[in-house]
Coordinates of C-alpha atoms and ligand atoms in Angstrom, one line a residue:
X1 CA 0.0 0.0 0.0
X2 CA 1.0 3.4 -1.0
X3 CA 1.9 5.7 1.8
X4 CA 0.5 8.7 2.9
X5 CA 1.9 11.7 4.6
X6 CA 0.8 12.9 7.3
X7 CA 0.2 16.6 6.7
X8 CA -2.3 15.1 4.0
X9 CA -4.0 12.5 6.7
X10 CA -5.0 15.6 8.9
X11 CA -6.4 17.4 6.1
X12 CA -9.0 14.3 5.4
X13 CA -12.2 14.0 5.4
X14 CA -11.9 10.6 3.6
X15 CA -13.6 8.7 7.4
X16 CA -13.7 5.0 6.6
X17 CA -10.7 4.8 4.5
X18 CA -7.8 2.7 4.8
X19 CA -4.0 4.8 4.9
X20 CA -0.8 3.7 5.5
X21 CA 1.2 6.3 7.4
X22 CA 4.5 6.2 8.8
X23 CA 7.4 8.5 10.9
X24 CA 8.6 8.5 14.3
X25 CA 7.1 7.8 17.4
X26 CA 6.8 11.3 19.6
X27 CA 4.9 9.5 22.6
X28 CA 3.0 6.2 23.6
X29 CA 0.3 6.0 26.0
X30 CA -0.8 2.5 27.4
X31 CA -4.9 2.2 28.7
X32 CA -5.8 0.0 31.3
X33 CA -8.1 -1.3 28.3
X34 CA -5.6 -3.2 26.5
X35 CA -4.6 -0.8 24.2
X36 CA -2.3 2.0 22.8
X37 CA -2.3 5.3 22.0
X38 CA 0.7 6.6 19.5
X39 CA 1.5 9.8 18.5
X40 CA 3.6 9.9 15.2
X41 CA 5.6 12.4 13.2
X42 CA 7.2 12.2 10.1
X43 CA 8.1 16.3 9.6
X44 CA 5.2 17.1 6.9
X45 CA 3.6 19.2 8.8
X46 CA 3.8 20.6 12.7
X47 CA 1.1 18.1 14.1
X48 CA 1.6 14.7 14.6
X49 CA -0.8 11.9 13.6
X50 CA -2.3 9.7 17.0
X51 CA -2.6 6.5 16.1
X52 CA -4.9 3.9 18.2
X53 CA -3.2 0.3 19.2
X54 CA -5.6 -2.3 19.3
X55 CA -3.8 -5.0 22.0
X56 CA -5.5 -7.8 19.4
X57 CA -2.7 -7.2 17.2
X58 CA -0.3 -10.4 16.8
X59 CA 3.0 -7.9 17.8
X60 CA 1.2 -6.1 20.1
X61 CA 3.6 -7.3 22.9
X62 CA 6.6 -7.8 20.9
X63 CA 6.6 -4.4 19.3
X64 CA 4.2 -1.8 19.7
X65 CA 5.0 -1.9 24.1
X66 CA 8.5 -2.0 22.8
X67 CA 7.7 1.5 20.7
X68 CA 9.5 4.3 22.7
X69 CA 10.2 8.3 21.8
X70 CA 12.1 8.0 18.5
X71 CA 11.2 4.9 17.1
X72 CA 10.2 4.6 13.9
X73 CA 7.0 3.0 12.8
X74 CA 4.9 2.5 10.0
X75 CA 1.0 1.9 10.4
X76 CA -2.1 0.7 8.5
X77 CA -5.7 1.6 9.7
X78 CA -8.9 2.9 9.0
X79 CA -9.1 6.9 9.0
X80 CA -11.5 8.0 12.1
X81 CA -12.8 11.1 12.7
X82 CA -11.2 11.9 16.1
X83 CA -13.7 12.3 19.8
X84 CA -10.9 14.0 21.1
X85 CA -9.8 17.3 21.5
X86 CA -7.0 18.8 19.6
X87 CA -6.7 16.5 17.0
X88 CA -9.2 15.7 13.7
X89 CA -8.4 12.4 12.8
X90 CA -7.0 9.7 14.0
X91 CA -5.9 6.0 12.8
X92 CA -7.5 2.9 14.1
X93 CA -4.2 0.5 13.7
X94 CA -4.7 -3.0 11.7
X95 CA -1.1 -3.3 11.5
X96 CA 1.7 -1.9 12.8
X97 CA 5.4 -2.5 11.5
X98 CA 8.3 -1.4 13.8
X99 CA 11.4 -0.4 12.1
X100 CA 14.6 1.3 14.4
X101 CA 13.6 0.9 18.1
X102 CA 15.6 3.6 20.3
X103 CA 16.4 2.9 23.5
X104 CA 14.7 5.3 26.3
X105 CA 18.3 4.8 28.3
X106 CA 20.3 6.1 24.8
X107 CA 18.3 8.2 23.1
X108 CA 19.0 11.6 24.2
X109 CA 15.8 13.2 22.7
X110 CA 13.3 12.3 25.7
X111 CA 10.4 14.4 26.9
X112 CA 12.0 16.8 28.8
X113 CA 12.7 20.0 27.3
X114 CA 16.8 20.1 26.1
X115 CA 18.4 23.5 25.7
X116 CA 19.2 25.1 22.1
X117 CA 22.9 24.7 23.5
X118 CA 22.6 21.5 23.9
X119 CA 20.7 20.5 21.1
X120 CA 23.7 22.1 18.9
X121 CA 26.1 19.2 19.7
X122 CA 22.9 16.7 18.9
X123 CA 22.5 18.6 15.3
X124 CA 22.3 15.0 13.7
X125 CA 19.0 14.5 15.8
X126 CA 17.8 18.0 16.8
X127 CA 15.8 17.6 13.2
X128 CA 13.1 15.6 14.9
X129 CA 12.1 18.1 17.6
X130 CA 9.1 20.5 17.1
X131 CA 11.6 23.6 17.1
X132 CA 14.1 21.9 14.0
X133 CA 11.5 21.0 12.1
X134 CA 9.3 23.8 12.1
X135 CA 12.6 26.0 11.0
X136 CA 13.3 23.4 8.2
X137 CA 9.6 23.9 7.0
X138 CA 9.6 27.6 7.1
X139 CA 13.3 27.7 5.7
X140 CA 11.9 25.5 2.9
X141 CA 9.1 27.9 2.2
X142 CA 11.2 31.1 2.1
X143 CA 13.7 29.4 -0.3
X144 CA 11.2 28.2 -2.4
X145 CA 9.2 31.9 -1.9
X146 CA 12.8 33.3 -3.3
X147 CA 12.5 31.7 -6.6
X148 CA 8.9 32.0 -7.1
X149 CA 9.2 35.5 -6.3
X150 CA 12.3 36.0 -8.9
X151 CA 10.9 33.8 -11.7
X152 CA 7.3 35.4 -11.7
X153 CA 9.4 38.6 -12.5
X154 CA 11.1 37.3 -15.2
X155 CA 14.8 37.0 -13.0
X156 CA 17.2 34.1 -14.7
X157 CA 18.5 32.0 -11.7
X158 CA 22.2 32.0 -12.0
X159 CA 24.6 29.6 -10.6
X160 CA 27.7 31.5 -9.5
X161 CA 31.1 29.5 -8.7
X162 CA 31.8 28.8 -5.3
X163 CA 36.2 28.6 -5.9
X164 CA 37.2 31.6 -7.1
X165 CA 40.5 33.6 -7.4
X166 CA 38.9 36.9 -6.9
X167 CA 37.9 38.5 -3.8
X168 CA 34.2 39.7 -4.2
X169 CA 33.9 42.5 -1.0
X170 CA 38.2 43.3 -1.2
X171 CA 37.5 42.0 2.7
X172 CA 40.5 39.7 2.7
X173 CA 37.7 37.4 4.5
X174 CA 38.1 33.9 2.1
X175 CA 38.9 30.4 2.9
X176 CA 41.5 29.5 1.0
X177 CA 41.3 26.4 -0.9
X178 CA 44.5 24.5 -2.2
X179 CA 45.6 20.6 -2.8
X180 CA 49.3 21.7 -1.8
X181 CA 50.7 19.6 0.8
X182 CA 50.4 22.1 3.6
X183 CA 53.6 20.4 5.6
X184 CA 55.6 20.8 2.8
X185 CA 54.3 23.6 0.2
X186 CA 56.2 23.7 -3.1
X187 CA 59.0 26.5 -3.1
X188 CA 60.0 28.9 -5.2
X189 CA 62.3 31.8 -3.9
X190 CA 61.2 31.3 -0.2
X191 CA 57.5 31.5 -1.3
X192 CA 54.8 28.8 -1.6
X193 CA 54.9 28.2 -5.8
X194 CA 51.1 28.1 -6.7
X195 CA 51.6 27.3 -10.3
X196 CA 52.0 23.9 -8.6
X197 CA 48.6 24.4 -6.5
X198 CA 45.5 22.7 -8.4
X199 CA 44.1 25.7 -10.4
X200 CA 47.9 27.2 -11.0
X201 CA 47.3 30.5 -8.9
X202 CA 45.9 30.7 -4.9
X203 CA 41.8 30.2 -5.1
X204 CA 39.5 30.5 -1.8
X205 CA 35.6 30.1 -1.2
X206 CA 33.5 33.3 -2.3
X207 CA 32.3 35.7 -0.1
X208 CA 29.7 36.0 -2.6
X209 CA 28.3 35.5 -6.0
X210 CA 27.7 38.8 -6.8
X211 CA 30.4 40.1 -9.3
X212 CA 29.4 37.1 -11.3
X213 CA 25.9 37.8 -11.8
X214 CA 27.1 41.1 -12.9
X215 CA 28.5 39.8 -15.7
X216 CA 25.5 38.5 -16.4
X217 CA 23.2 41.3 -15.5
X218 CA 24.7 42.7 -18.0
X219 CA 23.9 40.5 -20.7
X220 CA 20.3 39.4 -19.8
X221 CA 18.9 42.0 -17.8
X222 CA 18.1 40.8 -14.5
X223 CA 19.2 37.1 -12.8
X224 CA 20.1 35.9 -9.4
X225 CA 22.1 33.6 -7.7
X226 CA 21.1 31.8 -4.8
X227 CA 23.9 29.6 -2.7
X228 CA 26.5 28.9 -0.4
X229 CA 28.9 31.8 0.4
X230 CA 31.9 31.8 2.9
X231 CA 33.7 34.1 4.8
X232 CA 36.5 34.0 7.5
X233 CA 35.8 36.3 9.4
X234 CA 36.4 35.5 13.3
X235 CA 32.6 36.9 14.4
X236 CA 31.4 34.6 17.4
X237 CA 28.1 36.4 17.3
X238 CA 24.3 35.3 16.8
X239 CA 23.9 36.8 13.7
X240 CA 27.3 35.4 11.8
X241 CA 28.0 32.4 10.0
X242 CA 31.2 31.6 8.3
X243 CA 29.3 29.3 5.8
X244 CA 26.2 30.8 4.9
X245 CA 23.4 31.0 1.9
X246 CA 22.3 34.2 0.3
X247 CA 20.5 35.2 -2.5
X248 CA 21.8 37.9 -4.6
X249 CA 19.6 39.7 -7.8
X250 CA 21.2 41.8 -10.3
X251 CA 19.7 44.5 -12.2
X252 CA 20.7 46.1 -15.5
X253 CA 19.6 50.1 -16.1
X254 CA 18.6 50.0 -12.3
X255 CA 19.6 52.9 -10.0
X256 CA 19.9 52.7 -6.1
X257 CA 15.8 53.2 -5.7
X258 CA 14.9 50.8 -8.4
X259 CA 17.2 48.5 -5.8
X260 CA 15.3 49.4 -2.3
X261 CA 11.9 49.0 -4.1
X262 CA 13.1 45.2 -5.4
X263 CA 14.3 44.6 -1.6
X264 CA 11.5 46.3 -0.1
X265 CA 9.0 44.2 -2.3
X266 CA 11.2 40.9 -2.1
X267 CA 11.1 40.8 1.6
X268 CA 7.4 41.7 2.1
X269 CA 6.8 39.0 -0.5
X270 CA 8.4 36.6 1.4
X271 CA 6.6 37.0 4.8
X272 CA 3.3 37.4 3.3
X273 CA 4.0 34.2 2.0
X274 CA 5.1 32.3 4.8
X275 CA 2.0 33.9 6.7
X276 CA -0.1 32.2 4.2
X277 CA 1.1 29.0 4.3
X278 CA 3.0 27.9 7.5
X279 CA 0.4 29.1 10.0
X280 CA 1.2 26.2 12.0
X281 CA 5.0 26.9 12.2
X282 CA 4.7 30.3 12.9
X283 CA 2.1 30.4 15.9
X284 CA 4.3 28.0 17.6
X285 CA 7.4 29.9 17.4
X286 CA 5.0 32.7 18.5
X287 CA 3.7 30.7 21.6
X288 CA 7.5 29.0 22.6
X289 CA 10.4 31.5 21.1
X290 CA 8.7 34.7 20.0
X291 CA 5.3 36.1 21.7
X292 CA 6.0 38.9 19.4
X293 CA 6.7 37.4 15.6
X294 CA 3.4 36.9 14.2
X295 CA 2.1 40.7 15.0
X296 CA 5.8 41.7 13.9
X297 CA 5.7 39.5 10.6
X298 CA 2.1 40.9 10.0
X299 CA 3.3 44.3 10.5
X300 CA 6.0 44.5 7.9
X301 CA 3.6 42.8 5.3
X302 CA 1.3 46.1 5.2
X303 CA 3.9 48.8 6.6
X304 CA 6.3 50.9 4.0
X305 CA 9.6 50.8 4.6
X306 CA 11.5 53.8 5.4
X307 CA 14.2 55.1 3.9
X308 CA 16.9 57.3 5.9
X309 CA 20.2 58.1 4.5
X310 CA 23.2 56.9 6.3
X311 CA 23.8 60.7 7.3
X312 CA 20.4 60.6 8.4
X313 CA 20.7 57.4 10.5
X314 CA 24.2 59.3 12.3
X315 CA 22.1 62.1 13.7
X316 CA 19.4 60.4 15.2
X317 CA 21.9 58.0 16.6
X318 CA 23.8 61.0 18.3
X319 CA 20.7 62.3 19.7
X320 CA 19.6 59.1 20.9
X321 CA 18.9 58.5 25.0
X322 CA 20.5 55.3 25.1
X323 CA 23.5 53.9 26.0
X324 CA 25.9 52.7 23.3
X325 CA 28.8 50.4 23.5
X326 CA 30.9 51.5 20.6
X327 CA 30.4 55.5 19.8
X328 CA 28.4 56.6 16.7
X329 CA 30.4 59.3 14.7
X330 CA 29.9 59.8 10.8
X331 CA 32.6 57.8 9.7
X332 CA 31.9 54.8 11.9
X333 CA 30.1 51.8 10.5
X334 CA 26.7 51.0 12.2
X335 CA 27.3 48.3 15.0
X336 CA 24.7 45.9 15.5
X337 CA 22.9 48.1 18.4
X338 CA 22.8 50.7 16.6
X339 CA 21.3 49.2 13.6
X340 CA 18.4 47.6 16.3
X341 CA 18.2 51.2 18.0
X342 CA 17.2 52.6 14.9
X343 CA 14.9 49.6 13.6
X344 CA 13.2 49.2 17.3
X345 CA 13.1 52.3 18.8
X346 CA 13.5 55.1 16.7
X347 CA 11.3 53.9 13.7
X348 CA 9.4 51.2 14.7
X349 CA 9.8 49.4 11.4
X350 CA 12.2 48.3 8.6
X351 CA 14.2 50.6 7.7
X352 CA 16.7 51.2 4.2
X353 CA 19.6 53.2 4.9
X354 CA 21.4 54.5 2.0
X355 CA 24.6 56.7 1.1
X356 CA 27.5 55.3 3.6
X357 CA 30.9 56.7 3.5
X358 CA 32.5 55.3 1.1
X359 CA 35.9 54.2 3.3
X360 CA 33.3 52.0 5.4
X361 CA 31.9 49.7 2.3
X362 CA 33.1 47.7 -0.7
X363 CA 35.3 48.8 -3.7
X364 CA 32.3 48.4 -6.3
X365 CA 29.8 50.9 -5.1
X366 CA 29.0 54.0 -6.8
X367 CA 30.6 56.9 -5.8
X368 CA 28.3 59.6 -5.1
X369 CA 29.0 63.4 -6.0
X370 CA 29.8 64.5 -2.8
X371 CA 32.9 62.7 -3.2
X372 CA 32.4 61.1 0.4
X373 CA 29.6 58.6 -0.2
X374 CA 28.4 55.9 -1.7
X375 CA 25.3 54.8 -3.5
X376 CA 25.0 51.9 -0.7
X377 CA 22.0 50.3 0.9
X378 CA 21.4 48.2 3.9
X379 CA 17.8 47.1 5.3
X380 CA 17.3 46.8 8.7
X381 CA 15.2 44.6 10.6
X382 CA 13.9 44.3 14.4
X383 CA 15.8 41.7 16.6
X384 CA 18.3 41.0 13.6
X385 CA 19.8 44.3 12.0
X386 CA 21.3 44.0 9.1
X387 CA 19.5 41.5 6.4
X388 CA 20.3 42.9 3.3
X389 CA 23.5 44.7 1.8
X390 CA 23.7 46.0 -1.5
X391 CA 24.2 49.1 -3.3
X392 CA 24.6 50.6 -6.8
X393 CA 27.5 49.6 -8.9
X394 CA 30.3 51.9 -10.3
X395 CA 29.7 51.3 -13.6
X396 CA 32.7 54.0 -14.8
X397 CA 35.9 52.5 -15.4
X398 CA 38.3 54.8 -14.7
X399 CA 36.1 55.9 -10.9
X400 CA 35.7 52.3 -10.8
X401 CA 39.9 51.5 -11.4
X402 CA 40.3 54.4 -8.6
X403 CA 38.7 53.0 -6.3
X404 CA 40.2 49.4 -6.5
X405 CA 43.6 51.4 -6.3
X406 CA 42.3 53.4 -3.3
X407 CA 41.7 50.3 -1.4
X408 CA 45.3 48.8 -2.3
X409 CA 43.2 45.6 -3.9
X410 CA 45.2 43.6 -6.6
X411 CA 44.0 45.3 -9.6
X412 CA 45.3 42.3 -12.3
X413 CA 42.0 40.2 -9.9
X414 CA 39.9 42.3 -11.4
X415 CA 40.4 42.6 -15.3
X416 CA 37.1 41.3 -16.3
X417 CA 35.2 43.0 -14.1
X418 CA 36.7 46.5 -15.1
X419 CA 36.4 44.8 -19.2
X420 CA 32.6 45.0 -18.2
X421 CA 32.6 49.0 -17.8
X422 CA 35.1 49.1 -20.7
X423 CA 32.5 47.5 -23.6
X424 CA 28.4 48.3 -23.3
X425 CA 28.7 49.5 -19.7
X426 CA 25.0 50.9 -17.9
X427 CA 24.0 51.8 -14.6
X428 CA 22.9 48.4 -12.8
X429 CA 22.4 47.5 -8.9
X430 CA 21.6 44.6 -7.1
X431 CA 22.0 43.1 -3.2
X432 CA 22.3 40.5 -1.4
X433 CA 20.0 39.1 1.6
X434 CA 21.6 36.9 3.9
X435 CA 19.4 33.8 4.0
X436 CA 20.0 32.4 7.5
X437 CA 19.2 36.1 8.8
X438 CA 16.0 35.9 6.8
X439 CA 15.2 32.4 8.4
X440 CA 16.0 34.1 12.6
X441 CA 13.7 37.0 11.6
X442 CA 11.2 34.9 10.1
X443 CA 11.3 32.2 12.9
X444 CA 12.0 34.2 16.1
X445 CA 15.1 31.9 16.5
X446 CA 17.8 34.2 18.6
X447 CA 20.6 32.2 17.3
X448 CA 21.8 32.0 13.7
X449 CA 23.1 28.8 14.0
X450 CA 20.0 27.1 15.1
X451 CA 18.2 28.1 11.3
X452 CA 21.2 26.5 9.1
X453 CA 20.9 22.2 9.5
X454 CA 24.9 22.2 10.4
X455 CA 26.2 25.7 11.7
X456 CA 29.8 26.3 10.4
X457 CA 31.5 29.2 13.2
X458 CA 34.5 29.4 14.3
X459 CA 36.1 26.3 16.2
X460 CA 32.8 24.0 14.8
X461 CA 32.6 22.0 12.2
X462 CA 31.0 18.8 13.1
X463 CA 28.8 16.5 11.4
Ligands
LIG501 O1 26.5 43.0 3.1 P1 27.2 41.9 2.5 O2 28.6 41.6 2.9 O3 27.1 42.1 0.9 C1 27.6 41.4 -0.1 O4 28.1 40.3 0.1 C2 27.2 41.9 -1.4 N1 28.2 41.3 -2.4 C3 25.8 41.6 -1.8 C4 25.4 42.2 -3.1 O5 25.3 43.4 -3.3 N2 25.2 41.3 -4.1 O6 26.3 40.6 2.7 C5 25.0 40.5 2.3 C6 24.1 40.0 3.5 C7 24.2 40.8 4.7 O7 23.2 41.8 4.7 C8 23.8 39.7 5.8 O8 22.4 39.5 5.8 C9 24.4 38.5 5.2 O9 24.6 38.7 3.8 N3 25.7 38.2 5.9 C10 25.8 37.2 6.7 N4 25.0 36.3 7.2 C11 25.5 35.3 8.1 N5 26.7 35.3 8.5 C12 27.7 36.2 8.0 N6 28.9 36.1 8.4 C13 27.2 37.2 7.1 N7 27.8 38.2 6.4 C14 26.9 38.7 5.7
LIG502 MG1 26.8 44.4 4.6

């Protein structure tokens, strides 16, 4: 027989019919009548299915008493329309098939509530709790949201490469990737020889797809790229990831506001949708991590954005009755409290700040008149900050050469990307939103590293 998910049992009205379901075991009940109650799971939606024992069954004894938390099961019954509260349906059992036991003394997953801390070093199981699996299915959603969104609007999904050469944000932040024997490294004049490394010249992880999909912006109009990214950067905070995914459009003949209006719409897109569709998900992060996310999430889905320049942002910062832990100047970048301060407190909403200096952001941004500045955006977001960077590009080639030279970057990295403002060069923009941010605003979740499946930070890299 052909098996069902669960998501789909719930939603029947189908009373009578036989289903075959199957998942883990969450909890099993024993009645003084000689039977069982089982509640299963198998991830397809928030609810579990409870299944009814008969103790007639032939295994009864042999397997379904033996059925503890984490077991996995497969049952089929007749579809009943449920006396109880808080569920629909259940399953009257004709058969029952056990699969994995797990042994109550072992298996670390039992009732009691285990901290996010914990469950961090359990990330192999932590997928079967209600928390892991409610991020999973919203994360799902908002990635599938992201390309839904793009292709209705006719964006070509790119696939930028993930070893590069070039240094994308001139960070110095990359990975470096090499199949030199690190213990004894080739030598040429004291130096490590890389014409012996794999790819004949040093190659990390990107920091990002973005100078890619330029290329291509610039040929088909509009595309994005959507995938793994990496940076070294030594950040031990709740918001950083050195392996993380983010999605990163490109537009041709778009200026800076053409590029807050696609960010503005893209992220209001993406909660409406979720709002829609994981109702379940998202009223239990409201009731166990969150009291606040559902009226928050409902807010930004009919609330403008506003838009402040990075000047702008300075001031109110300076006249702000709170205590900072690093000093606001004009010069500075925006620390993460500052970036909440003015999201929380002093707006109330999202918020797009625009027009940085340009010594505080990245070598491709368009210089503004004022000599000082740059066409640069970032959108803000309660609880999270920062969830989207982006900015104009300098589409001049000799501002565009200056600049690369002003921030002492290897200028023979970036050939092709200066060819592209030397032959059909336009004004074009684009940004990138950092996916696992999306996913902790989205979900509630205070920790970054509890919205990815296996967190990558600094010192941790198992599984
Ligand atoms: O602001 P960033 O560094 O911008 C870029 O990489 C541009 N190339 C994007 C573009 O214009 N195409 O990063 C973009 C976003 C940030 O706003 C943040 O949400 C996320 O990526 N991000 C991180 N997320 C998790 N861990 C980290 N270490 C992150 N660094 C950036
Ligand atoms: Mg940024």
């Amino acid at each position: 027989m052909k098996r069902t998910l669960i998501k789909h049992v719930l939603a029947s009205t189908e009373y009578g019919s036989t289903v075959m379901v199957a998942g883990w075991v969450r909890t099993r009940r024993d009645s003084k009548g000689g039977f069982s109650f089982l509640e299963i799971n198998d991830g397809s939606a928030f609810s579990g299915l409870q299944i009814i024992v008969p103790g007639e069954l032939d295994n009864y004894e042999s397997d379904v008493l033996r059925l503890t938390i984490g077991s996995a099961v497969a049952v089929e019954g007749e579809l009943v329309e449920s006396p109880g509260a808080g569920q629909s349906v259940e399953v009257h059992a004709a058969r029952v098939r056990a699969f994995g036991f797990a042994d109550p003394e072992e298996y670390p997953l039992q009732k009691k509530r285990i901290s996010f801390e914990k469950l961090r070093e359990l990330a192999h199981l932590r997928a079967r709790t209600n928390t892991f699996g409610a991020v999973a299915r919203v994360r799902n959603a908002l990635a599938y949201a992201t390309h839904k969104f793009y292709q209705e609007r006719d964006f070509l999904y790119l696939h930028t490469p993930m070893i590069t050469s070039s240094d994308a944000e001139g960070a110095g932040e990359m990975f470096q990737v090499t199949t030199l024997d690190l213990a004894a490294p080739p030598r040429l004049d004291g130096e490590v020889d890389y014409s012996e490394d794999f790819f004949g010249k040093p190659t990390y992880l990107t920091v990002s797809g973005q100078l890619g999909a330029e290329t291509y912006a610039l040929a088909l109009d509009r595309v994005y790229t959507f995938g793994p990214t990496f940076r070294a950067e030594n950040s031990n905070t709740r918001r950083h990831l050195a392996e993380f995914w983010m999605i990163e459009p490109e537009v041709a003949f778009a200026d800076l506001a053409d590029n807050a209006d696609l960010a503005e719409d893209y992220v209001r897109y993406l909660f409406r949708y979720i709002l829609d569709r994981c109702s379940d998900d998202l009223e239990f992060f409201n009731k166990w991590v969150d009291d606040g996310l559902l009226a928050r999430l409902a807010s930004i889905t009919d609330t403008d954005f506003e838009r402040i320049t990075y000047t702008e942002a300075v001031e109110v910062l300076e006249k702000a009755d709170a205590e900072f832990e690093y000093p606001v100047n004009w010069g500075a970048d925006l620390q993460s409290e500052h970036e909440r301060y003015l999201t929380e407190v002093a707006y109330g909403k999202p918020l797009i700040v625009t027009d940085y200096p340009a010594d505080i952001k990245a070598f491709y941004m368009r210089r503004n008149d004022d000599g000082k500045t740059v066409a640069a955006m970032d959108v803000l977001v309660p609880s999270v900050g920062e969830i989207v960077g982006g900015s104009q590009r300098e589409e001049r080639h000799d501002v565009l050469l200056d600049s690369i030279r002003a921030k002492g970057l290897p200028e023979e990295h970036y050939w092709w990307y200066l060819d592209l403002r030397r032959f059909g060069s336009v004004p074009h923009s684009g940004f990138g939103l950092g996916f696992g941010r999306l996913v902790q605003f989205a979900t509630g979740m205070q920790n970054i590293r509890d919205v990815i499946p296996f967190p990558r930070t600094p010192n941790s890299a198992e599984f």
